[in-house]
Amino acid sequence: MLTRRVVGLLLAALGLTVLPARAQSGRDIQFFSEGVVCHGRMFVPSGFSATSKAAAVVLAPGAGDTASTIESYAARLASQGLVALVIDYRGWGRSGAFIYMAEPIRWDDRLRFSQHTAKVRLRRKRLIPEAQITDIRNAITYLQGEPGVDRTRLGVWGADLAGGHAVSVAAMDARVKAAVAHAPVIAGKDQPRAAWKPMAAEQADMVRLARLGASTVTAATAGTANDPESRLALAQYRPFHALDAIPQTTAVLFVVGGNETALNAETAVAASKTVKGPTAVTTIPGAPHVMSAAASDAAATAAAAWFAKHLVGP
Amino acid sequence: MLSRTSSLPPCRAIRAAALAWAVVLGTPAAPASAQISADILQKYKADLDRQTTDPDQKREGGTQPRDWNYDLPAGVTTRQVTFYVDGGTALYGKMFFPRGFSARGRYPAVVVGHGINALSIGIEKYAARFADRGLVAMAIDYQSYGFSSSGSDDLRLLEADATTDDRPATEKTVRLLLKRTNLNNVHEVSDFRAAISFLQGEPGIDPDRIGIWGSSNGGGVVTAVAGVDARVKAVVAQVATPRPGPRRAVNIAPANLEDAIVRVRQGQGAEVDGGFSFRSKIDQWSNTRNQDVQGGAWLDQVTTTTAVLFLPAEKDELTRGAEGAIEAAKFLAGRGVTSQTIVLPGLTHFQAYSYAGFEVGSTLAADWFLKHLGGGPAPRSSAQQE
């Protein structure tokens, strides 16, 4: 374990892009998040067994992305001694859909659980940060139940919009001991910390959704800012305001491409300054927001080193 | 804004300053004209005293069905409505319209929400009372309670879900498990906000004069709603004491963690008894989940366009008295938010809902809404202009 960590740190220091000695293919798992069966793929380090006491990390994809796009990061973390679980949010990728009743059913609260054959509306590609954050936290719980995982050494990695999720979860959930925000998009830096006041058009959307139910969503608008529901959810999502609630014992790394947008890069630096505990900003030279394979590998190596350092065993 | 060398987190520093200031001056920052009179406590003194001593008016562990009854005030009309939350979950509301209501007017309106594991039928008499005083009021059932539908975390497919991202919506007949009485404050915040949105679109209602009333657990929830949604112009939190405090990451107690693991691996965890007036089981997980709504920690987000009244009960056995609400009001006042606390003298938690407790509490709540939303169909009266 120690040797592997030293090697990992060395690799990180040298910026090497060496593939894991044994290719990690991972294993599909399923977990429930608020009733929806969600998909995950778990990568474990070589020699991992039910009697291991390995640290573990949930990896969360960015806006509109699915688990398959970040498996290479998980494989890299596993090669450095970590259990790594990539997930699909509910309503995305290989996870089940959001479920709504589509025909009237009668119920009685005294019968807490009832079974029916009934028409439902299954909705996909809703981009709702609050739901995605809950999915990440349920994935953490899944890892805590996995034999061989040390349930006190847990981390979160999130890319793009999920870089904001990573800090949000660290602020809400004391189980998280280390977080990595990869090419993060963290809203809220220049907005006051105050109850949200919708603009007229936003308020009109809220009224319409409350009075008519779901908005009309096409395959083209689903999961984008063209969908009123997603647009409203994103407008209110300000993970920057969560930063100062991250416990002092939680370590937060921001990994930013050298060619990232000025706003995202400045926000990551400002975010790091707001974190109370161990924190750093690692820049991947020359990399844009969506990183090349080589840049991704360097970013994954930096993340692995961060988790190895801060998810230290007893 | 945050100094990294500060010994206090910013919200704590603000709170400390606010408390020190309140202690020194002994009065809230808001001008006296923003406060309502508590004279009704004197008027009802004999009745309140009797409520504290009469065995028949004692209420332990919940309200009683006889407490829920009321006469629909003369001229007040009702309508049951359906509104939607979270992308299409249907919720129930019962609207109460004041005498002379016209859809061509612009009336203030109030959402009325029940407490822990309760139902709207237990508190719709408050909505009726508010309508009698000239407000539109809507009593609601939260997700998975009463006449409201089950939604997220309350529906589970008993067969495989074959949908793919190619289609954003699919309607299909499936085998379905439906869950009820799922106590979830995160969802309750969303339910209040959906109700506000519904009222904003209702003909005859002024979308800029919306208030929210919540009791017991619902009082903590309405405080939290005020912390996230500036559309709320007036809040009344009855028998709730959202003590100011820092935001905190939630710890899961060991026993709850074992249950949480079962829940994510099998779809359903253990159940525990849920109180009070309507007893049913709730998920053990609720005890953890509800900590995600931290009404007292979000007080620093309440805007100065929202006015907050706390109506705690002096002998409240669930909140351990009124102190948390008194602190919350002082904290808000220190931030320049109009706020007031009026303690229901001698009463216990569930006595607030009946007899003199109801008369006093509902009157003060209506007074607060009329003061800060303005009354009647006209736009705000000049007294309400800033």
XYZ file of C-alpha atoms in Angstrom:
700
model
C 0.000 0.000 0.000
C 2.671 2.424 1.041
C 4.826 1.458 -1.917
C 1.947 1.929 -4.290
C 1.292 5.345 -2.844
C 4.890 6.397 -3.173
C 4.927 5.220 -6.760
C 1.716 7.121 -7.370
C 3.121 10.299 -5.952
C 6.267 9.882 -8.004
C 4.212 9.378 -11.132
C 2.194 12.444 -10.284
C 5.330 14.454 -9.676
C 6.789 13.409 -12.994
C 3.520 13.846 -14.854
C 3.959 10.426 -16.371
C 1.165 8.861 -18.343
C 1.775 5.215 -17.685
C -1.179 2.882 -18.024
C -1.974 0.651 -15.072
C 0.113 -2.503 -15.065
C -3.007 -4.574 -15.433
C -5.789 -3.003 -17.411
C -8.776 -2.301 -15.168
C -12.047 -3.261 -16.772
C -14.319 -2.758 -13.807
C -17.485 -4.500 -12.767
C -21.059 -3.299 -13.258
C -23.058 -2.686 -10.108
C -26.497 -1.267 -9.341
C -27.648 0.879 -6.464
C -30.956 2.466 -5.552
C -31.208 6.233 -5.418
C -34.617 7.374 -4.176
C -36.303 4.342 -5.677
C -34.524 4.462 -9.052
C -32.104 1.679 -10.005
C -28.853 3.439 -10.895
C -25.874 2.099 -12.784
C -22.317 2.134 -11.557
C -19.062 0.552 -12.641
C -16.595 -0.273 -9.910
C -12.836 -0.451 -10.376
C -10.750 -2.083 -7.657
C -6.996 -2.145 -7.085
C -5.011 -5.307 -7.756
C -4.953 -7.559 -4.734
C -8.234 -6.071 -3.472
C -10.327 -8.487 -1.417
C -13.166 -8.488 1.077
C -10.623 -8.191 3.853
C -8.912 -5.121 2.388
C -9.336 -1.746 4.061
C -9.187 0.341 0.904
C -10.134 3.980 0.532
C -12.901 4.540 -2.004
C -14.036 7.321 -4.327
C -17.252 8.049 -6.258
C -16.652 9.613 -9.686
C -19.456 11.751 -11.093
C -19.802 12.752 -14.758
C -20.333 16.298 -15.990
C -23.426 17.946 -17.448
C -24.954 15.712 -20.093
C -22.247 13.074 -19.745
C -22.494 9.469 -18.646
C -20.352 7.116 -16.592
C -18.650 5.596 -19.618
C -16.933 8.926 -20.374
C -15.011 8.942 -17.089
C -14.089 5.274 -16.673
C -10.466 6.002 -17.552
C -10.191 8.231 -14.468
C -11.592 5.474 -12.281
C -9.155 2.960 -13.729
C -6.302 5.306 -12.911
C -7.480 5.755 -9.313
C -7.773 1.975 -8.961
C -4.244 1.538 -10.237
C -3.143 3.764 -7.368
C -4.783 1.624 -4.703
C -8.265 3.148 -4.530
C -11.667 1.577 -5.078
C -13.293 3.811 -7.685
C -16.980 3.855 -8.636
C -18.236 5.737 -11.697
C -21.977 6.342 -11.750
C -24.782 7.305 -14.061
C -27.242 9.716 -12.480
C -30.876 8.698 -12.422
C -32.430 9.446 -15.778
C -29.122 9.259 -17.598
C -27.049 6.592 -19.357
C -27.666 3.113 -18.026
C -29.591 4.265 -14.941
C -33.362 4.041 -14.641
C -35.667 6.948 -15.395
C -37.411 9.468 -13.142
C -40.815 7.927 -12.364
C -44.181 9.758 -12.346
C -47.694 8.421 -12.014
C -49.581 8.928 -15.284
C -53.028 7.689 -14.285
C -55.094 8.273 -11.169
C -54.582 5.683 -8.452
C -56.410 5.666 -5.135
C -54.381 5.067 -2.044
C -54.785 5.070 1.708
C -51.929 6.269 3.872
C -52.615 3.419 6.307
C -51.358 1.007 3.641
C -47.849 2.343 3.411
C -46.759 0.133 0.519
C -49.159 -0.879 -2.228
C -48.493 -2.664 -5.519
C -50.200 -1.865 -8.794
C -50.081 -2.297 -12.502
C -50.413 1.293 -13.563
C -49.421 3.715 -16.243
C -46.320 5.729 -15.405
C -44.388 8.438 -17.175
C -40.690 7.638 -17.333
C -38.611 10.753 -17.879
C -34.947 10.883 -18.825
C -32.227 13.498 -19.272
C -33.495 15.892 -16.612
C -30.492 17.958 -15.566
C -31.328 18.571 -11.902
C -28.252 19.178 -9.696
C -30.128 18.458 -6.455
C -31.068 14.971 -7.695
C -27.552 14.314 -8.985
C -26.058 15.267 -5.629
C -28.400 12.815 -3.912
C -27.319 10.124 -6.380
C -23.645 10.738 -5.537
C -24.377 10.479 -1.815
C -26.262 7.227 -2.314
C -23.300 5.885 -4.295
C -21.068 6.728 -1.325
C -23.423 4.712 0.853
C -23.154 1.837 -1.611
C -19.365 1.890 -1.262
C -19.673 1.872 2.521
C -21.495 -1.424 2.247
C -18.871 -2.994 -0.010
C -16.668 -5.586 1.721
C -13.044 -4.474 1.575
C -13.853 -0.738 1.588
C -12.846 1.324 4.608
C -16.069 3.197 5.300
C -14.221 6.058 6.963
C -11.977 6.890 3.987
C -14.229 8.192 1.268
C -13.803 10.721 -1.501
C -15.726 12.355 -4.340
C -14.454 13.264 -7.788
C -16.593 15.302 -10.156
C -16.021 16.766 -13.590
C -17.425 19.950 -15.103
C -20.805 20.680 -13.445
C -20.079 17.769 -11.104
C -16.989 19.619 -9.925
C -19.586 21.783 -8.223
C -21.361 18.633 -7.035
C -18.094 17.422 -5.474
C -17.787 20.539 -3.325
C -21.526 20.545 -2.595
C -21.404 16.968 -1.338
C -18.287 17.723 0.718
C -20.193 20.604 2.326
C -23.341 18.587 3.034
C -21.977 15.194 3.922
C -19.396 14.674 6.656
C -18.497 11.212 5.321
C -16.493 12.828 2.527
C -12.861 13.296 3.585
C -11.398 14.371 0.235
C -12.793 15.864 -2.953
C -11.431 16.601 -6.403
C -13.172 19.100 -8.668
C -11.985 18.327 -12.200
C -12.326 21.153 -14.765
C -15.045 22.412 -12.462
C -17.912 24.715 -13.331
C -18.835 26.300 -9.997
C -21.575 28.915 -10.127
C -22.266 31.563 -7.518
C -18.957 33.378 -7.079
C -20.290 36.754 -8.141
C -23.812 36.303 -6.837
C -24.874 37.345 -3.351
C -25.561 34.611 -0.848
C -29.264 35.311 -0.597
C -32.591 33.726 -1.332
C -33.032 33.432 -5.084
C -35.210 35.954 -6.875
C -36.369 34.736 -10.283
C -36.498 37.056 -13.266
C -39.887 37.554 -14.918
C -39.300 34.875 -17.551
C -38.078 32.420 -14.927
C -41.086 33.092 -12.748
C -43.346 32.483 -15.727
C -41.660 29.110 -16.281
C -42.122 28.219 -12.608
C -45.820 29.093 -12.776
C -46.288 27.051 -15.937
C -44.518 23.987 -14.503
C -46.532 24.150 -11.268
C -49.859 24.495 -13.067
C -49.355 22.174 -16.025
C -46.865 19.594 -14.786
C -43.881 18.666 -16.881
C -42.744 20.939 -19.649
C -42.836 19.668 -23.202
C -39.375 18.299 -23.736
C -38.031 16.999 -27.020
C -35.033 14.772 -27.532
C -33.148 17.876 -28.643
C -33.952 20.070 -25.638
C -33.850 17.419 -22.889
C -30.981 17.864 -20.481
C -29.993 21.248 -21.862
C -30.574 24.828 -20.814
C -33.333 24.859 -23.438
C -35.447 22.761 -21.105
C -37.179 25.120 -18.640
C -36.850 22.688 -15.746
C -33.111 22.264 -16.197
C -32.680 25.972 -16.818
C -34.440 26.843 -13.553
C -32.513 24.225 -11.586
C -29.190 25.477 -12.930
C -30.086 29.135 -12.309
C -30.530 28.356 -8.610
C -27.495 26.116 -8.245
C -24.670 28.010 -6.531
C -22.113 25.546 -5.190
C -19.662 28.388 -4.565
C -21.799 29.350 -1.576
C -21.360 25.876 -0.077
C -17.573 26.080 0.063
C -17.285 27.580 3.534
C -19.405 24.767 5.014
C -16.852 22.147 3.957
C -15.362 20.800 7.208
C -11.805 21.815 8.008
C -10.797 18.145 7.910
C -11.892 17.682 4.277
C -9.237 18.173 1.598
C -10.330 19.730 -1.707
C -8.270 19.776 -4.916
C -9.208 21.814 -7.975
C -7.759 20.478 -11.247
C -7.875 23.081 -13.995
C -6.675 23.046 -17.582
C -4.117 25.711 -18.444
C -6.336 26.690 -21.362
C -9.587 26.659 -19.360
C -12.005 29.592 -19.752
C -10.950 32.598 -17.683
C -14.155 32.425 -15.637
C -13.763 28.760 -14.721
C -10.059 29.179 -13.940
C -10.594 32.277 -11.773
C -13.497 30.612 -9.989
C -11.416 27.556 -9.138
C -8.710 29.751 -7.610
C -11.263 31.773 -5.644
C -12.979 28.583 -4.527
C -9.747 27.118 -3.260
C -9.111 30.270 -1.246
C -12.492 29.849 0.435
C -11.912 26.252 1.541
C -10.903 26.087 5.215
C -9.008 22.798 5.153
C -6.203 21.404 2.947
C -6.655 22.670 -0.593
C -4.741 23.286 -3.815
C -5.210 24.173 -7.453
C -3.372 21.939 -9.928
C -3.043 23.252 -13.454
C -2.683 20.869 -16.398
C -0.516 22.870 -18.835
C -2.180 23.789 -22.106
C -5.328 21.752 -21.516
C -8.760 23.154 -22.480
C -11.985 22.432 -20.574
C -12.477 19.136 -22.395
C -9.086 17.527 -22.052
C -7.149 15.348 -24.472
C -6.271 11.797 -23.481
C -2.805 12.799 -22.340
C -4.059 15.781 -20.346
C -6.805 13.638 -18.834
C -4.225 11.138 -17.754
C -2.161 13.811 -16.034
C -5.323 15.116 -14.358
C -6.273 11.613 -13.214
C -2.798 11.113 -11.812
C -3.039 14.362 -9.860
C -6.433 13.285 -8.501
C -5.095 9.870 -7.516
C -2.194 11.458 -5.659
C -4.568 13.813 -3.830
C -6.826 10.999 -2.677
C -3.847 8.816 -1.735
C -2.451 11.631 0.368
C -5.654 12.701 2.092
C -7.538 9.426 2.461
C -4.807 8.128 4.717
C -5.466 4.946 6.604
C -5.492 4.553 10.353
C -15.689 38.395 1.877
C -14.305 35.539 3.902
C -11.117 36.278 5.743
C -9.164 33.076 6.028
C -7.630 34.174 9.281
C -10.947 35.013 10.909
C -11.543 32.922 13.983
C -15.246 32.707 13.246
C -16.980 31.529 10.065
C -18.784 34.532 8.560
C -22.288 33.417 9.471
C -21.205 32.895 13.040
C -19.503 36.232 13.219
C -22.626 37.913 11.901
C -24.733 36.037 14.405
C -22.486 36.971 17.282
C -22.676 40.598 16.242
C -26.434 40.406 15.868
C -26.937 38.834 19.268
C -24.643 41.296 20.975
C -26.460 44.147 19.315
C -29.870 42.783 20.267
C -28.808 42.352 23.856
C -27.511 45.909 24.037
C -30.559 47.587 22.547
C -33.098 45.039 23.666
C -35.271 45.670 20.626
C -35.293 44.419 17.048
C -33.759 46.584 14.353
C -36.957 46.868 12.366
C -39.041 49.975 12.978
C -41.902 49.602 15.423
C -44.396 50.119 12.608
C -43.312 46.784 11.158
C -44.401 44.945 14.310
C -47.878 43.699 15.141
C -49.658 44.172 18.436
C -49.696 41.305 20.912
C -52.619 42.808 22.851
C -54.743 39.786 21.999
C -52.741 37.858 24.601
C -54.336 40.083 27.259
C -57.789 39.764 25.734
C -57.541 35.971 25.839
C -55.631 35.759 29.106
C -58.387 33.948 30.997
C -58.924 31.475 28.146
C -55.205 30.840 27.799
C -54.922 30.279 31.546
C -57.830 27.842 31.412
C -56.167 25.970 28.526
C -53.096 25.382 30.671
C -55.143 23.884 33.516
C -58.279 22.288 32.020
C -57.647 18.510 31.629
C -59.987 18.417 28.622
C -57.799 20.943 26.816
C -54.582 19.082 27.468
C -52.916 17.767 24.300
C -50.074 15.295 24.539
C -48.500 13.559 21.538
C -50.766 15.138 18.963
C -53.942 17.008 18.161
C -57.342 15.282 18.238
C -59.926 14.952 15.453
C -62.217 17.377 17.263
C -59.469 20.000 16.916
C -59.647 19.854 13.119
C -63.314 20.844 12.744
C -64.382 24.332 11.804
C -67.282 26.185 10.225
C -66.632 27.658 6.816
C -66.929 31.411 7.457
C -69.830 33.185 5.773
C -68.934 34.214 2.253
C -65.706 32.225 2.120
C -65.576 29.836 -0.847
C -63.319 26.853 -1.532
C -61.874 24.978 -4.488
C -59.772 21.835 -4.533
C -56.883 22.035 -6.991
C -54.028 19.961 -8.362
C -50.575 21.402 -8.834
C -47.247 19.857 -9.760
C -43.776 19.562 -8.299
C -40.449 18.075 -9.376
C -41.262 17.504 -13.034
C -44.796 16.194 -12.744
C -45.712 14.825 -9.299
C -49.330 15.887 -8.608
C -50.028 17.641 -5.296
C -53.297 18.545 -3.623
C -54.316 21.978 -2.479
C -57.561 23.305 -1.026
C -58.037 26.976 -1.782
C -60.058 29.321 0.390
C -61.238 32.590 -1.179
C -62.328 35.618 0.843
C -65.755 37.215 0.669
C -66.155 39.238 -2.481
C -63.154 37.664 -4.157
C -62.898 38.503 -7.834
C -60.527 36.997 -10.352
C -60.103 40.539 -11.657
C -58.637 41.703 -8.346
C -55.109 41.311 -7.043
C -55.345 39.595 -3.681
C -52.536 38.534 -1.360
C -52.281 34.759 -0.911
C -50.829 32.362 1.637
C -49.712 28.718 1.446
C -50.651 26.760 4.583
C -48.558 23.657 5.331
C -48.910 20.935 7.956
C -46.440 19.523 10.444
C -44.532 16.309 10.860
C -46.368 13.314 9.432
C -49.650 15.251 9.528
C -52.248 16.126 6.903
C -53.830 19.280 5.517
C -57.207 18.255 6.960
C -55.794 18.961 10.408
C -54.879 22.565 9.638
C -57.234 23.728 6.888
C -59.122 25.649 9.565
C -56.188 28.081 9.523
C -56.691 28.607 5.783
C -60.396 29.185 6.401
C -59.557 31.738 9.087
C -57.083 33.561 6.832
C -59.733 33.749 4.072
C -62.186 35.141 6.619
C -59.628 37.907 7.196
C -59.403 38.750 3.475
C -56.532 36.597 2.276
C -56.574 33.847 -0.334
C -55.202 30.753 1.427
C -54.314 27.300 0.175
C -53.802 24.314 2.498
C -51.588 21.645 0.932
C -50.618 18.015 1.455
C -46.919 17.286 0.918
C -45.725 14.550 -1.431
C -46.848 11.077 -0.309
C -49.319 12.456 2.258
C -53.094 12.733 2.214
C -54.518 13.576 -1.194
C -51.126 14.316 -2.772
C -49.474 11.812 -5.039
C -46.311 9.855 -4.462
C -43.198 11.052 -6.270
C -39.437 10.776 -6.029
C -38.406 8.121 -3.491
C -42.030 6.972 -3.259
C -42.328 5.083 -6.559
C -40.347 2.019 -7.538
C -40.649 -0.144 -10.642
C -41.122 -3.850 -9.960
C -39.800 -4.657 -13.404
C -36.814 -3.644 -15.493
C -36.695 -0.095 -16.860
C -35.847 -0.393 -20.542
C -35.928 3.323 -21.358
C -32.889 4.914 -22.981
C -31.645 8.464 -23.430
C -33.001 8.434 -26.988
C -36.462 9.260 -25.634
C -36.924 11.912 -22.939
C -40.375 10.629 -21.954
C -42.149 7.291 -22.217
C -45.633 6.385 -20.999
C -46.025 2.757 -20.125
C -48.081 0.445 -17.924
C -45.773 -1.199 -15.408
C -45.759 -3.124 -12.155
C -45.310 -0.428 -9.562
C -44.627 -0.134 -5.834
C -46.161 2.978 -4.323
C -44.996 4.302 -0.947
C -46.835 6.720 1.350
C -45.993 8.882 4.378
C -42.368 9.447 3.393
C -41.264 12.292 5.634
C -38.720 14.311 3.637
C -38.068 17.984 4.382
C -36.107 18.447 1.150
C -39.260 17.506 -0.722
C -41.412 19.689 1.548
C -39.323 22.731 0.604
C -40.013 21.930 -3.058
C -43.718 21.406 -2.328
C -44.074 24.851 -0.726
C -42.262 26.438 -3.650
C -44.471 24.676 -6.197
C -47.524 25.895 -4.270
C -46.166 29.460 -4.402
C -45.693 29.106 -8.168
C -49.243 27.787 -8.548
C -50.691 30.722 -6.615
C -48.641 33.209 -8.630
C -50.433 31.988 -11.748
C -53.930 32.012 -10.230
C -56.253 34.712 -11.604
C -57.061 37.300 -8.954
C -53.851 36.764 -6.982
C -51.048 39.297 -6.777
C -47.891 37.280 -7.546
C -45.808 39.774 -5.570
C -47.800 39.329 -2.340
C -47.330 35.680 -1.371
C -46.895 34.411 2.192
C -46.277 30.988 3.727
C -47.506 29.518 7.018
C -46.031 26.368 8.526
C -46.452 24.708 11.882
C -44.182 22.436 13.900
C -41.826 20.712 11.445
C -43.513 22.807 8.752
C -42.393 25.925 10.627
C -38.772 24.927 10.157
C -39.513 24.209 6.510
C -41.104 27.639 5.837
C -38.078 29.293 7.415
C -35.866 27.310 5.058
C -38.068 28.269 2.091
C -37.597 31.939 3.008
C -33.855 31.276 2.914
C -33.910 30.017 -0.669
C -36.844 31.788 -2.360
C -37.175 35.574 -2.326
C -40.685 35.410 -3.798
C -41.875 34.869 -0.231
C -42.863 38.221 1.281
C -44.193 37.074 4.668
C -43.621 33.982 6.799
C -45.337 32.671 9.913
C -43.626 29.775 11.711
C -45.828 28.359 14.483
C -44.399 26.155 17.261
C -41.068 25.967 15.455
C -37.724 27.195 16.740
C -35.111 27.247 13.968
C -32.235 28.356 16.169
C -29.535 30.223 14.185
C -26.421 28.191 13.564
C -23.664 27.539 11.065
C -24.197 25.350 8.027
C -22.890 21.929 8.796
C -22.078 18.743 6.950
C -24.391 15.979 8.098
C -23.062 13.002 10.015
C -24.906 9.700 9.734
C -25.342 7.916 13.058
C -23.907 4.357 12.929
C -27.301 2.637 13.231
C -28.695 4.836 10.480
C -25.715 4.063 8.247
C -26.381 0.315 8.397
C -29.963 1.063 7.415
C -28.854 3.417 4.650
C -26.689 0.664 3.175
C -29.655 -1.708 3.099
C -31.683 1.050 1.485
C -29.279 1.663 -1.430
C -28.710 -2.044 -1.976
C -32.285 -3.317 -1.652
C -34.435 -0.268 -2.342
C -36.064 0.077 1.075
C -34.714 0.378 4.587
C -36.221 0.008 8.035
C -39.271 1.851 9.306
C -39.763 3.727 12.539
C -42.836 5.186 14.219
C -43.813 8.584 12.906
C -45.822 10.984 15.038
C -47.947 12.740 15.977
C -51.536 13.616 15.167
C -51.668 11.024 12.393
C -49.506 8.112 13.389
C -47.882 5.995 10.706
C -44.553 4.455 9.967
C -41.888 6.527 8.252
C -38.501 5.505 6.864
C -35.718 5.397 9.441
C -33.698 7.270 6.798
C -35.927 10.344 7.301
C -34.037 11.105 10.499
C -30.868 11.609 8.467
C -32.384 13.072 5.321
C -34.215 15.829 7.143
C -30.943 17.237 8.434
C -30.284 18.403 4.876
C -32.797 21.188 5.486
C -31.227 23.521 8.030
C -33.729 26.326 8.513
C -31.681 27.967 11.263
C -28.500 27.859 9.189
C -30.181 29.485 6.221
C -31.505 32.499 8.130
C -28.551 34.484 6.787
C -30.019 34.138 3.281
C -33.458 35.559 4.087
C -33.798 38.837 2.184
C -34.966 42.135 3.627
C -38.131 41.951 1.496
C -39.347 38.993 3.588
C -40.968 39.514 7.019
C -40.849 36.602 9.469
C -43.088 35.999 12.518
C -42.384 33.221 15.018
C -45.183 31.939 17.253
C -43.477 29.519 19.651
C -45.226 27.970 22.653
C -43.743 28.735 26.049
C -43.963 25.171 27.379
C -43.265 23.416 24.066
C -42.096 19.926 24.953
C -40.782 19.171 21.443
C -38.765 22.345 20.874
C -37.873 22.735 24.558
C -39.502 26.104 24.882
C -39.453 29.248 22.786
C -35.791 30.236 23.025
C -34.739 29.057 19.545
C -37.412 31.203 17.897
C -36.490 34.239 19.992
C -32.875 33.841 18.885
C -33.905 33.402 15.260
C -35.970 36.609 15.262
C -33.132 38.557 16.886
C -30.697 37.182 14.341
C -32.932 38.250 11.459
C -33.535 41.675 13.005
C -29.791 42.115 13.302
C -29.569 41.593 9.553
C -32.266 44.180 8.911
C -34.961 41.591 8.193
C -38.344 42.472 9.685
C -39.058 39.822 12.287
C -40.955 39.337 15.516
C -41.526 36.638 18.096
C -44.733 36.357 20.097
C -44.669 33.542 22.644
C -47.924 31.656 23.283
C -47.879 31.826 27.079
C -48.148 28.627 29.076
C -49.034 26.428 26.103
C -47.499 23.131 25.071
C -46.757 22.157 21.467
C -50.095 20.674 20.426
C -52.192 23.136 22.432
C -51.324 25.765 19.825
C -53.858 24.152 17.467
C -57.026 24.416 19.545
C -59.133 26.613 21.835
C -57.483 29.913 22.806
C -54.228 28.714 21.256
C -55.887 28.550 17.840
C -57.785 31.827 18.263
C -54.669 33.717 19.290
C -52.242 31.994 16.898
C -54.446 32.264 13.811
C -55.321 35.897 14.572
C -51.687 36.917 15.016
C -50.702 35.058 11.850
C -53.433 36.803 9.854
C -52.397 40.146 11.379
C -48.816 39.513 10.236
C -49.817 38.573 6.705
C -52.150 41.571 6.387
C -49.478 43.898 7.742
C -46.730 42.684 5.423
C -48.671 41.584 2.344
C -51.343 44.250 2.619
C -55.038 43.357 2.546
C -57.713 43.281 -0.094
C -57.720 43.265 -3.867
C -55.787 46.505 -4.318
C -52.050 46.720 -4.770
C -50.038 47.309 -1.628
C -51.358 50.085 0.557
C -49.090 53.088 1.006
C -48.212 51.834 4.486
C -46.543 48.861 2.852
C -44.379 50.867 0.499
C -40.770 50.953 1.518
